[in-house]
PDB file of C-alpha atoms in Angstrom:
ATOM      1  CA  UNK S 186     -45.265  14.605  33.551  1.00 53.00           C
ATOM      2  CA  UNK S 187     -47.021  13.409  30.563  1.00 54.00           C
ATOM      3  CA  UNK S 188     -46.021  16.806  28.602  1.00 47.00           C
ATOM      4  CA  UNK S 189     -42.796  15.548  29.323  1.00 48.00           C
ATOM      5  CA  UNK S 190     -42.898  11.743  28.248  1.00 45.00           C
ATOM      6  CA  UNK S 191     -45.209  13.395  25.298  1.00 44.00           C
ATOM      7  CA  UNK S 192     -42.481  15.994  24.095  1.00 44.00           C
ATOM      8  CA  UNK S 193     -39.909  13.218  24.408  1.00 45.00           C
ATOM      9  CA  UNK S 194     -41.823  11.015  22.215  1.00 46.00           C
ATOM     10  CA  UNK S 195     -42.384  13.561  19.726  1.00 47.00           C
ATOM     11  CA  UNK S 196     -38.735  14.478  19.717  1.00 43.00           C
ATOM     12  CA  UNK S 197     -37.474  10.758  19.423  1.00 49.00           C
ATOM     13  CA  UNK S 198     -40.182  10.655  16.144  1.00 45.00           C
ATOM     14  CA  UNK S 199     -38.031  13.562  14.452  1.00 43.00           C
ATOM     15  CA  UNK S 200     -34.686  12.439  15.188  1.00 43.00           C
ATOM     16  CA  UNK S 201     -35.788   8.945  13.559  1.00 43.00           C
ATOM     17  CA  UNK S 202     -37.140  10.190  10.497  1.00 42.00           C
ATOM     18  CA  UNK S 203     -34.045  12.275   9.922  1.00 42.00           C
ATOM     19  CA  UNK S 204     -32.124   9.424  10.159  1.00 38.00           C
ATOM     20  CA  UNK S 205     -34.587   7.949   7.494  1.00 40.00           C
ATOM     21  CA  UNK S 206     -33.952  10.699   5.051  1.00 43.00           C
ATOM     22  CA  UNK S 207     -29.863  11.013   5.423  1.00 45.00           C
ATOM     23  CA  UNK S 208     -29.701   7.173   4.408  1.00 49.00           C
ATOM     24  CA  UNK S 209     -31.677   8.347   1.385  1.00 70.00           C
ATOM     25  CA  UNK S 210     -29.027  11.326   0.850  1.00 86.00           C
ATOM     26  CA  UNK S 211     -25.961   8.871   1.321  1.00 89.00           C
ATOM     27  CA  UNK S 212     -24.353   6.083   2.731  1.00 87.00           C
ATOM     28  CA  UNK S 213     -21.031   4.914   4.390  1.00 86.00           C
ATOM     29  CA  UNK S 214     -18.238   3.473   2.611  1.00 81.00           C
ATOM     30  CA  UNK S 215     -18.144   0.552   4.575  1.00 79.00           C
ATOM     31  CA  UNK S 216     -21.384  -0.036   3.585  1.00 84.00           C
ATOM     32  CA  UNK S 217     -20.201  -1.403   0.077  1.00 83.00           C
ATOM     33  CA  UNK S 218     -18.370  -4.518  -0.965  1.00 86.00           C
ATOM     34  CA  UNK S 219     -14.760  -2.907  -2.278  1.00 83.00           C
ATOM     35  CA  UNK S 220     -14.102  -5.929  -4.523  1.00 88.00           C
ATOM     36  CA  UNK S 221     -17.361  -5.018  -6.861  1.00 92.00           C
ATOM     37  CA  UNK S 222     -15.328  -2.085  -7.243  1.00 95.00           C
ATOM     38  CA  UNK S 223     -12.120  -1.161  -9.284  1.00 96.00           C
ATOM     39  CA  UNK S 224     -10.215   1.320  -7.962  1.00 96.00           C
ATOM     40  CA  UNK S 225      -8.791   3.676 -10.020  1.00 97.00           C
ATOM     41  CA  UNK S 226      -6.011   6.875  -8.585  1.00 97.00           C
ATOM     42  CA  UNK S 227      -5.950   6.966  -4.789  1.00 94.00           C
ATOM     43  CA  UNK S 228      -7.899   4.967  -2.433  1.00 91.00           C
ATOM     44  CA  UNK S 229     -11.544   6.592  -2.162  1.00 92.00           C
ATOM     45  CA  UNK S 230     -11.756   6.464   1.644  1.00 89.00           C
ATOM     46  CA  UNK S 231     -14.390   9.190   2.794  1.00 89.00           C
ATOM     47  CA  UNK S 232     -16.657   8.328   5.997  1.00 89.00           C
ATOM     48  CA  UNK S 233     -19.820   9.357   3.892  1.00 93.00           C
ATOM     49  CA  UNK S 234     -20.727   8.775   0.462  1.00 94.00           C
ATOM     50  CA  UNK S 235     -23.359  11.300  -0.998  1.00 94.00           C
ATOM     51  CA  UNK S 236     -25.942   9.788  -3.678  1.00 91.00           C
ATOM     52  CA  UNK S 237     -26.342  12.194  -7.087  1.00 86.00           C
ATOM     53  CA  UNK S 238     -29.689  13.912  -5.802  1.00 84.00           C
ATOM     54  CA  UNK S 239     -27.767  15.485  -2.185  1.00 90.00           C
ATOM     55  CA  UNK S 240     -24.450  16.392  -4.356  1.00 90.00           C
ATOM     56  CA  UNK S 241     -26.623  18.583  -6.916  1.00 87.00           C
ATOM     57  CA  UNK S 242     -27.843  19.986  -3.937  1.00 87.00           C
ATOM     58  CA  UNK S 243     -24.130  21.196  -2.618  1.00 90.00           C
ATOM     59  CA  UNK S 244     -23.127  22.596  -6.197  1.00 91.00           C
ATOM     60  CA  UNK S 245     -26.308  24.858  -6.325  1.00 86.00           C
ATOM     61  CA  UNK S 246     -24.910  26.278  -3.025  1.00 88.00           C
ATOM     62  CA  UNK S 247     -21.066  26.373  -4.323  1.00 90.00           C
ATOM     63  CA  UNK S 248     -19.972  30.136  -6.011  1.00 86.00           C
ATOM     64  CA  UNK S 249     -17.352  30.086  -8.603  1.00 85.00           C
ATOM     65  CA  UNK S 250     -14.031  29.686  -6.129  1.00 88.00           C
ATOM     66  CA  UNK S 251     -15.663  27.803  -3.571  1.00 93.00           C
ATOM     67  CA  UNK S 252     -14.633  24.153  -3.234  1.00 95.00           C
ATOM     68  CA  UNK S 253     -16.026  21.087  -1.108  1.00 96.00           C
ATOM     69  CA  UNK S 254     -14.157  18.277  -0.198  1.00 96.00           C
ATOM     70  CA  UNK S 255     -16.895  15.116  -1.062  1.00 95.00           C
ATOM     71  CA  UNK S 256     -17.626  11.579  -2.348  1.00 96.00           C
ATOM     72  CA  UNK S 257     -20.633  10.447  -4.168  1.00 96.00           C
ATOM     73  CA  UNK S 258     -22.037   7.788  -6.471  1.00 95.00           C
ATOM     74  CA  UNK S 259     -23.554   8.468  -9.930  1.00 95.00           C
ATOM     75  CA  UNK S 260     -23.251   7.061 -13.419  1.00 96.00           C
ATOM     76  CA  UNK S 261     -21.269   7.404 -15.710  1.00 97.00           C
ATOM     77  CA  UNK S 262     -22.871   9.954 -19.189  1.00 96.00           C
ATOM     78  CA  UNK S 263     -19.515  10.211 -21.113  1.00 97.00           C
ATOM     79  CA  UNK S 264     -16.300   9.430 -21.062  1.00 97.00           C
ATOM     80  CA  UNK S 265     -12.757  10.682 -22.842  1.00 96.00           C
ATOM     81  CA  UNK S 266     -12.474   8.600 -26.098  1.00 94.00           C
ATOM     82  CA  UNK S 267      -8.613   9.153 -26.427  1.00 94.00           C
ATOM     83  CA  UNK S 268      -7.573   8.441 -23.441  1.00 94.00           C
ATOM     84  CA  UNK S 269     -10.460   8.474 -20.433  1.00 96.00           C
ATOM     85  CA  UNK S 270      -8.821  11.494 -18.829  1.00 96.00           C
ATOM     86  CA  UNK S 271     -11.948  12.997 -18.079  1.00 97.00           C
ATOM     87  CA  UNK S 272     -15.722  11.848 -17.921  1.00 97.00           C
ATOM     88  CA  UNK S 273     -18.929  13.665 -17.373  1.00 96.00           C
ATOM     89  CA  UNK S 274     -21.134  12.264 -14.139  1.00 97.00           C
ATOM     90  CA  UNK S 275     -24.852  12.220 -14.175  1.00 96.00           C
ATOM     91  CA  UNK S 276     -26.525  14.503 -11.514  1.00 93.00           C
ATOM     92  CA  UNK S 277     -29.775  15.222 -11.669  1.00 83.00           C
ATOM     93  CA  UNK S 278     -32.141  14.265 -15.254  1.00 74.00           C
ATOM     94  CA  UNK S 279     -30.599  17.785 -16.973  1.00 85.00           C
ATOM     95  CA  UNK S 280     -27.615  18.652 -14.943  1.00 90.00           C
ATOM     96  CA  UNK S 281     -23.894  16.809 -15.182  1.00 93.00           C
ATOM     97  CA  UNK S 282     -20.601  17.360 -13.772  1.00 95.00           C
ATOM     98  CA  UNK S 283     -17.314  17.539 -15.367  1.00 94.00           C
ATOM     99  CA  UNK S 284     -14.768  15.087 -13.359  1.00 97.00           C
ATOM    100  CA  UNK S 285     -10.955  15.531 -14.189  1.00 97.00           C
ATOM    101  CA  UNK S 286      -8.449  13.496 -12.201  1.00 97.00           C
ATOM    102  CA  UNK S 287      -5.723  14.763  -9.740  1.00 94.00           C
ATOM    103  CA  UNK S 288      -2.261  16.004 -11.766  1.00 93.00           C
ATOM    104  CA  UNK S 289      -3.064  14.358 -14.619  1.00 93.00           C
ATOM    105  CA  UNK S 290      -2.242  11.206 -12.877  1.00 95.00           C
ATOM    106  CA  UNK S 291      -4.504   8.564 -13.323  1.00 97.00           C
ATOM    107  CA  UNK S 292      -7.423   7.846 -16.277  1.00 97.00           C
ATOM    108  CA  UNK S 293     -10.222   5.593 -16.362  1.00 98.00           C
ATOM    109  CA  UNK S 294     -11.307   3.013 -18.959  1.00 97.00           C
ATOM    110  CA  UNK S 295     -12.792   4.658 -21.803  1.00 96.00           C
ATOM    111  CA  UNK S 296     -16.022   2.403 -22.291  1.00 96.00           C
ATOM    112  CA  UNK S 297     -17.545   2.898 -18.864  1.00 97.00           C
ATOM    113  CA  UNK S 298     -20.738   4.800 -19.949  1.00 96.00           C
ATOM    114  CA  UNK S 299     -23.764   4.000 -17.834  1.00 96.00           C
ATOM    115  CA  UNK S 300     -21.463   2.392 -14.965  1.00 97.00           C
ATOM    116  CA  UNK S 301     -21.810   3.147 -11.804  1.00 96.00           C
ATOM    117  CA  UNK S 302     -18.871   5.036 -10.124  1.00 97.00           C
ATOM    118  CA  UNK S 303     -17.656   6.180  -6.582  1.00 97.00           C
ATOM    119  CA  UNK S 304     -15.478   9.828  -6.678  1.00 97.00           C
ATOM    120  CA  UNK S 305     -13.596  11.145  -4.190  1.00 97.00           C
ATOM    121  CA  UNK S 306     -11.746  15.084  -4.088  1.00 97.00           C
ATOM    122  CA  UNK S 307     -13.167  18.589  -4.684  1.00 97.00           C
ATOM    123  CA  UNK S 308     -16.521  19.802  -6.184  1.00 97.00           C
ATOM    124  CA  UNK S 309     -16.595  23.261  -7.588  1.00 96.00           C
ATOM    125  CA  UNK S 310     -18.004  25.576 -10.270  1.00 93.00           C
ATOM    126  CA  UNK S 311     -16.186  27.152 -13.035  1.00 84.00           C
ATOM    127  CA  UNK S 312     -17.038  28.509 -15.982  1.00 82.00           C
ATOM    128  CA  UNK S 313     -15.614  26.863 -19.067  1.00 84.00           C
ATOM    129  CA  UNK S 314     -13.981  28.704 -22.037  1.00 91.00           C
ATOM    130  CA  UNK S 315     -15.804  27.888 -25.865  1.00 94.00           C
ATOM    131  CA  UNK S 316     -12.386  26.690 -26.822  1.00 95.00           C
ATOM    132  CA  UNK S 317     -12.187  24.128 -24.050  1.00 92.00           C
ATOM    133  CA  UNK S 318     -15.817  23.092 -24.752  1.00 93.00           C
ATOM    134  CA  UNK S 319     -14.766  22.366 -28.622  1.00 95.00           C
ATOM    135  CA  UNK S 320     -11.581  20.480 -27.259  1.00 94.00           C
ATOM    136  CA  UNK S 321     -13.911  18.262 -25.084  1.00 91.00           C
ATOM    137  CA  UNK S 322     -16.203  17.948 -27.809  1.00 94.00           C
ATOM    138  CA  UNK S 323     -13.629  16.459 -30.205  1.00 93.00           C
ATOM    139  CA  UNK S 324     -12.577  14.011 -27.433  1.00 91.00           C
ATOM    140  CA  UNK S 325     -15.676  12.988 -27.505  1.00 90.00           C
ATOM    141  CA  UNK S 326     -15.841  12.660 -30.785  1.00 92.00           C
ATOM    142  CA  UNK S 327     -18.504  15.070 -32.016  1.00 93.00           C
ATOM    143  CA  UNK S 328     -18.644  16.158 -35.718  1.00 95.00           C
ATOM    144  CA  UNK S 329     -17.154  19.131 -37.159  1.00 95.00           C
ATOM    145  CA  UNK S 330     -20.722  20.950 -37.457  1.00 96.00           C
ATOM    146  CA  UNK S 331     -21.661  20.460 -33.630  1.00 96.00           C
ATOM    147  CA  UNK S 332     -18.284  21.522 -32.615  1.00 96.00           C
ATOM    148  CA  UNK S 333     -18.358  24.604 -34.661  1.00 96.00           C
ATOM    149  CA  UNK S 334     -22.205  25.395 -33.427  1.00 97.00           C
ATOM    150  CA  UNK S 335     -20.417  26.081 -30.009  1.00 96.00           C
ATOM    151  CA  UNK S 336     -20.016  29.819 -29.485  1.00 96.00           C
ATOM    152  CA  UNK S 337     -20.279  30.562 -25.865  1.00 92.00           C
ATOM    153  CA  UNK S 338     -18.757  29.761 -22.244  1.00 88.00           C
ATOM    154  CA  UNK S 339     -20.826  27.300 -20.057  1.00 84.00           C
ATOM    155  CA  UNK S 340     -21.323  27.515 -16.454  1.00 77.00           C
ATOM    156  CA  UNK S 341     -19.987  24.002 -15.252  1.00 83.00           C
ATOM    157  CA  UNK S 342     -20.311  22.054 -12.013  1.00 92.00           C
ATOM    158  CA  UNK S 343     -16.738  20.842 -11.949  1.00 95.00           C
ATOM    159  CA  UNK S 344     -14.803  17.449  -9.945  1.00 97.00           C
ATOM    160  CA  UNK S 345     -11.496  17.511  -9.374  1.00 97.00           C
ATOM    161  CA  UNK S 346     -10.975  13.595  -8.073  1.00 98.00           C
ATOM    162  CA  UNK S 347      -8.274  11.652  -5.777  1.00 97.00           C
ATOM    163  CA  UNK S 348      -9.957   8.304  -6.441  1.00 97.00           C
ATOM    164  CA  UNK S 349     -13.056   6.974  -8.473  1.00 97.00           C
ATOM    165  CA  UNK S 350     -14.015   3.265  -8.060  1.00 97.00           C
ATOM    166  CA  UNK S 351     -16.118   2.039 -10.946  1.00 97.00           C
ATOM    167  CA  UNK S 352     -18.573  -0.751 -10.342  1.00 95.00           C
ATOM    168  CA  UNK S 353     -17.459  -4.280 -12.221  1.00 92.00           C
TER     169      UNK S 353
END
């Protein structure tokens, strides 16, 4: 009997610090207060929200032609200067991912650098072309001599979004 009540125990101690480390991996929309938030495309409505660290995790698992449908919460590196129909999300100290935004439809303010944000759609890795990297780079507005310094393809952890909510 007490190998019983003693397994038990031990088992109810695991499940509980799981539970302790998935709130440290994400958290549920509900969770946040919507009107801190402005929304921006379609309503970002997923169940779970993953924080940067668990969402580099998926894309290191992700082949080129895999996608995952996801949410998560990062900041905000860089931003389209034309128009803010793309931006570049912080995921781990070295590691970013491109976000573009469903059909073309929607764009986000262009001075948003270091916000917070919320994305929902599709992660997946491509591989982006050295003429695409020069065209992002003069969005951005790089000079002439770093965009002609640019010579080969990138591997890129890519973000198609539905919806990104960006923290007021």
């Amino acid at each position: 009997m007490k190998k019983i009540a003693l397994f038990f125990a031990g088992l109810s101690c695991l499940v509980a610090c799981n539970s302790v480390q998935n709130e440290k991996e994400s958290f549920a929309m509900q969770d946040i207060k919507i009107s801190e938030y402005n929304t921006f495309g379609g309503e970002v409505s997923s169940n779970t929200v993953l924080y940067k660290n668990a969402i580099t995790e998926k894309y290191e698992n992700l082949k080129e032609g895999d996608t995952i449908d996801i949410a998560f919460s990062s900041t905000v590196n860089d931003v389209c200067k034309a128009k803010g129909c793309w931006m570049k999300v912080a995921l781990t100290n070295d590691q970013e991912t491109m976000v573009k935004f469903k059909d073309y439809s929607f764009f986000v303010p262009k001075d948003i650098e270091n916000d917070t944000i919320i994305v929902q759609g599709r992660a997946y890795v491509s591989e982006t072309s050295v003429e695409e990297l020069k065209h992002l780079a003069s969005d951005a507005g790089k000079s002439e001599a770093e965009i002609a310094a640019i010579t080969s393809p990138k591997k890129t952890y890519s973000f198609m979004a539905d919806g990104v909510l960006v923290k007021q």
